[in-house]
XYZ file of N, CA and C in Angstrom:
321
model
N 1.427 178.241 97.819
C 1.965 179.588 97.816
C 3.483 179.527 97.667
N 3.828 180.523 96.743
C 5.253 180.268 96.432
C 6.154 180.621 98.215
N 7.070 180.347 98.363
C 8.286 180.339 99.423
C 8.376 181.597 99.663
N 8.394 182.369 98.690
C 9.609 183.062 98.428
C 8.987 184.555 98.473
N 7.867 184.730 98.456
C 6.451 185.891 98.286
C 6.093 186.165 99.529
N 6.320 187.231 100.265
C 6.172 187.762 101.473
C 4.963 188.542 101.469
N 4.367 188.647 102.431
C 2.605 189.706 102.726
C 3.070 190.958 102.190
N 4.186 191.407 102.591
C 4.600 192.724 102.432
C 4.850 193.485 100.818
N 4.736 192.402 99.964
C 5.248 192.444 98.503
C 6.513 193.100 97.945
N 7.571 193.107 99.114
C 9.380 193.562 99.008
C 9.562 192.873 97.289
N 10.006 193.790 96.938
C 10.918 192.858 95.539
C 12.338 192.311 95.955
N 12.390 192.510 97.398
C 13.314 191.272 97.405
C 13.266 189.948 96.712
N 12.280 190.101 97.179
C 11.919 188.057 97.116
C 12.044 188.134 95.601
N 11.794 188.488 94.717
C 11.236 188.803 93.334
C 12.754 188.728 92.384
N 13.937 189.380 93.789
C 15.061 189.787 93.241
C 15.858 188.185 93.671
N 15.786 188.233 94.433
C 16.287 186.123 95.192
C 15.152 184.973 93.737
N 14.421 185.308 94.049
C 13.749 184.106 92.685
C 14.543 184.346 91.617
N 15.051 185.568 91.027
C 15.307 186.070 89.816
C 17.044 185.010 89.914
N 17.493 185.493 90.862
C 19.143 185.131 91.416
C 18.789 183.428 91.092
N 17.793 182.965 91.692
C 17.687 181.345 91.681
C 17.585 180.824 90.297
N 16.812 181.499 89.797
C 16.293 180.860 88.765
C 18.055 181.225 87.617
N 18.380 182.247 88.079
C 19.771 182.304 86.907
C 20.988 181.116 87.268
N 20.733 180.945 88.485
C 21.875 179.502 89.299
C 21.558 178.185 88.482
N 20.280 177.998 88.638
C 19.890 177.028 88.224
C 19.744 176.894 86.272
N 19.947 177.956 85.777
C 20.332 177.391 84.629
C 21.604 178.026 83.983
N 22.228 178.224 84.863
C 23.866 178.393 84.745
C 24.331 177.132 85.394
N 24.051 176.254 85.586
C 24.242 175.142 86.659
C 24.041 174.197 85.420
N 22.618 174.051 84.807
C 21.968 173.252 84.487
C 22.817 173.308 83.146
N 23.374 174.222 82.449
C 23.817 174.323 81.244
C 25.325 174.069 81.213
N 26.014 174.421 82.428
C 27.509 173.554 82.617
C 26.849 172.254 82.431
N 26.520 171.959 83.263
C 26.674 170.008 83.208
C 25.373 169.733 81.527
N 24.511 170.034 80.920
C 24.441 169.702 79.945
C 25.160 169.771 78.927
N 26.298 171.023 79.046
C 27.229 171.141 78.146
C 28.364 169.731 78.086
N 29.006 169.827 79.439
C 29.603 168.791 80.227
C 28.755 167.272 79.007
N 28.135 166.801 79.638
C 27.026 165.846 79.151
C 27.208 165.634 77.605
N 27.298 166.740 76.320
C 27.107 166.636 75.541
C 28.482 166.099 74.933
N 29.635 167.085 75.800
C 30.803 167.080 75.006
C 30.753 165.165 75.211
N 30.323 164.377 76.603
C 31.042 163.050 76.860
C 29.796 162.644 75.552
N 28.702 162.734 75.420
C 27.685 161.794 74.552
C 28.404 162.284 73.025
N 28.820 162.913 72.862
C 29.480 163.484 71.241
C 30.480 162.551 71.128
N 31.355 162.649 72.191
C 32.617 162.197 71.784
C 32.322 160.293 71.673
N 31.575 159.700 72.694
C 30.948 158.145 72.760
C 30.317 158.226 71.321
N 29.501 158.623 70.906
C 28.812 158.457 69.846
C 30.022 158.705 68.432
N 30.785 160.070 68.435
C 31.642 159.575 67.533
C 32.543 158.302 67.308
N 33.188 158.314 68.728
C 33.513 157.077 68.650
C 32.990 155.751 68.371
N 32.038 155.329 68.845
C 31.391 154.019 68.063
C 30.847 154.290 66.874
N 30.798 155.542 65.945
C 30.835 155.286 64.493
C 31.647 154.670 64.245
N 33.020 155.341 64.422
C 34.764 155.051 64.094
C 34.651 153.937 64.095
N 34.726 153.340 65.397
C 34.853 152.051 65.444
C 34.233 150.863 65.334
N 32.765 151.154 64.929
C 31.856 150.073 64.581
C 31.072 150.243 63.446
N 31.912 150.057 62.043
C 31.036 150.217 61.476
C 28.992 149.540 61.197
N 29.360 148.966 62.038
C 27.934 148.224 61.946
C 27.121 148.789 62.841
N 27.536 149.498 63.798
C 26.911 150.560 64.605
C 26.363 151.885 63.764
N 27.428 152.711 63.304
C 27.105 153.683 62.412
C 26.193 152.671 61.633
N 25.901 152.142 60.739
C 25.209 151.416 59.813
C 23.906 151.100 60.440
N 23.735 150.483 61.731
C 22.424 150.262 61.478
C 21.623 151.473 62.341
N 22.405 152.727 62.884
C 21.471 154.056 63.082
C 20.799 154.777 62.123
N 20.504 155.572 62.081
C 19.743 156.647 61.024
C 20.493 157.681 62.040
N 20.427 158.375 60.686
C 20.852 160.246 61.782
C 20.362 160.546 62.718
N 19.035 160.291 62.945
C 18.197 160.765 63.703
C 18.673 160.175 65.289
N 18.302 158.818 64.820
C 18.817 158.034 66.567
C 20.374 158.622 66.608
N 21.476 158.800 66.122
C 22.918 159.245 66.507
C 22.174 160.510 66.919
N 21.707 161.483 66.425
C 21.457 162.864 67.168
C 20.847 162.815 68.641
N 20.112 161.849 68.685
C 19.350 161.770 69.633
C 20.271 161.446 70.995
N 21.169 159.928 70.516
C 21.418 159.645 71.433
C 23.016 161.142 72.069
N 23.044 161.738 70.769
C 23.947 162.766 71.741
C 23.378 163.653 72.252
N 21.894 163.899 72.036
C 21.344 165.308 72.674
C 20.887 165.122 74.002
N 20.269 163.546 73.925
C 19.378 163.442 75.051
C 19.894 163.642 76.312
N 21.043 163.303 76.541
C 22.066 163.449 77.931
C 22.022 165.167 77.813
N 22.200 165.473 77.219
C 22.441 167.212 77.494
C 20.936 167.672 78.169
N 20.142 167.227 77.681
C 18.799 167.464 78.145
C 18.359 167.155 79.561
N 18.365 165.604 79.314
C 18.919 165.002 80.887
C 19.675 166.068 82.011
N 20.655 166.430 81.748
C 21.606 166.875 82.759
C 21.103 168.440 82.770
N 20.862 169.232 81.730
C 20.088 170.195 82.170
C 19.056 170.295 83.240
N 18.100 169.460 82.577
C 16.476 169.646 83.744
C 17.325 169.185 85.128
N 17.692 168.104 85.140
C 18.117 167.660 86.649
C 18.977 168.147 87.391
N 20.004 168.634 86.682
C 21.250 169.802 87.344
C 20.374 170.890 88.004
N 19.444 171.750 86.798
C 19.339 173.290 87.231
C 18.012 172.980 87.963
N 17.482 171.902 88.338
C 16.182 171.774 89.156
C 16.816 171.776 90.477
N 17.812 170.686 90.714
C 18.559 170.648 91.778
C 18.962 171.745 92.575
N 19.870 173.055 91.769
C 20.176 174.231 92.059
C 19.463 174.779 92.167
N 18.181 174.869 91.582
C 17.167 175.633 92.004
C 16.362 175.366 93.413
N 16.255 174.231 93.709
C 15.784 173.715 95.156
C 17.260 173.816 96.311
N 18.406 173.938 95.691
C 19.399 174.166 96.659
C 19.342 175.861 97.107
N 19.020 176.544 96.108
C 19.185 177.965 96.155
C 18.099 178.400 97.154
N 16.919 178.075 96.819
C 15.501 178.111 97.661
C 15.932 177.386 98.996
N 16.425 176.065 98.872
C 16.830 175.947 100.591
C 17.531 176.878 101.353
N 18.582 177.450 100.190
C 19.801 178.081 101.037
C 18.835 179.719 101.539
N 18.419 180.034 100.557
C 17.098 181.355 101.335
C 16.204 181.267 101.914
N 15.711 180.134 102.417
C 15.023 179.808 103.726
C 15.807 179.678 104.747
N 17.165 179.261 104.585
C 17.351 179.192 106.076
C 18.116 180.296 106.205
N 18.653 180.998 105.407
C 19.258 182.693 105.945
C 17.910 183.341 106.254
N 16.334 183.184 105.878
C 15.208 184.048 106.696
C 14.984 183.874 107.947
N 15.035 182.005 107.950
C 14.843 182.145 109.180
C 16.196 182.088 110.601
N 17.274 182.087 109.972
C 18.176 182.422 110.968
C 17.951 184.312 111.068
N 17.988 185.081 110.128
C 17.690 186.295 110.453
C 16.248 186.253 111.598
N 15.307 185.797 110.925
C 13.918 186.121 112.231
C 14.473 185.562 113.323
N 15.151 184.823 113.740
C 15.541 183.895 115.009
C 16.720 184.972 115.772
N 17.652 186.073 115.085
C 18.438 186.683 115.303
C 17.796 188.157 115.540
N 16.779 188.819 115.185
C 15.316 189.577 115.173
C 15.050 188.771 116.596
N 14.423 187.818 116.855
C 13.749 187.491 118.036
C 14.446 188.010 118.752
N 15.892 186.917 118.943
C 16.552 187.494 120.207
C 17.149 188.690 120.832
N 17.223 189.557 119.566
C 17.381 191.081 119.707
C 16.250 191.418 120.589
N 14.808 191.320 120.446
C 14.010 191.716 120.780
C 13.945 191.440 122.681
N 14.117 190.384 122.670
C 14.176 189.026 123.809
C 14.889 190.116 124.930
N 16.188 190.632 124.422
C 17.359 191.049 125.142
C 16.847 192.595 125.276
N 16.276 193.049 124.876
C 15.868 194.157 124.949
C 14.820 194.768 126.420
């Protein structure tokens, strides 16, 4: 059962998933961007400077090896943020219910 889906069916929760899921690939797309500019600039560079490098790739492997890091750093960045975001709204619920209790407690 998702975390985040209450008995009550509030679109809160609906509105916090929505918030997470935009962290996590605003997150995920800095650092793949990040990622691409360093694999672009490595890969141009050892054309420049090796020609026997450029020479024995095909286009294909140079594309690759600059995309794949962007890819890389996407999934793993915005997965990350996404399990940070979901931690960080579990524990503001349950410090609220714990702050709810003791209201009650004192009463």
């Amino acid at each position: 059962m998702n975390r985040f889906l209450s008995t009550d069916g509030s679109t809160h929760n609906v509105e916090v998933q929505e918030r997470c899921m935009r962290e996590g690939a605003m997150e995920g797309l800095k650092s793949g961007l990040t990622s691409l500019a360093v694999s672009s600039a490595a890969v141009l560079g050892a054309c420049k400077a090796f020609p026997a490098f450029n020479r024995s790739l095909t286009v294909s492997s140079r594309t690759a090896l600059i995309v794949t890091p962007f890819f890389g750093a996407f999934a793993l960045m915005g997965e990350l943020e996404l399990n940070a975001c979901a931690r960080r709204h579990s524990d503001f619920v349950r410090q609220q219910q714990r702050l709810l209790a003791d209201q009650k407690k004192t009463r």
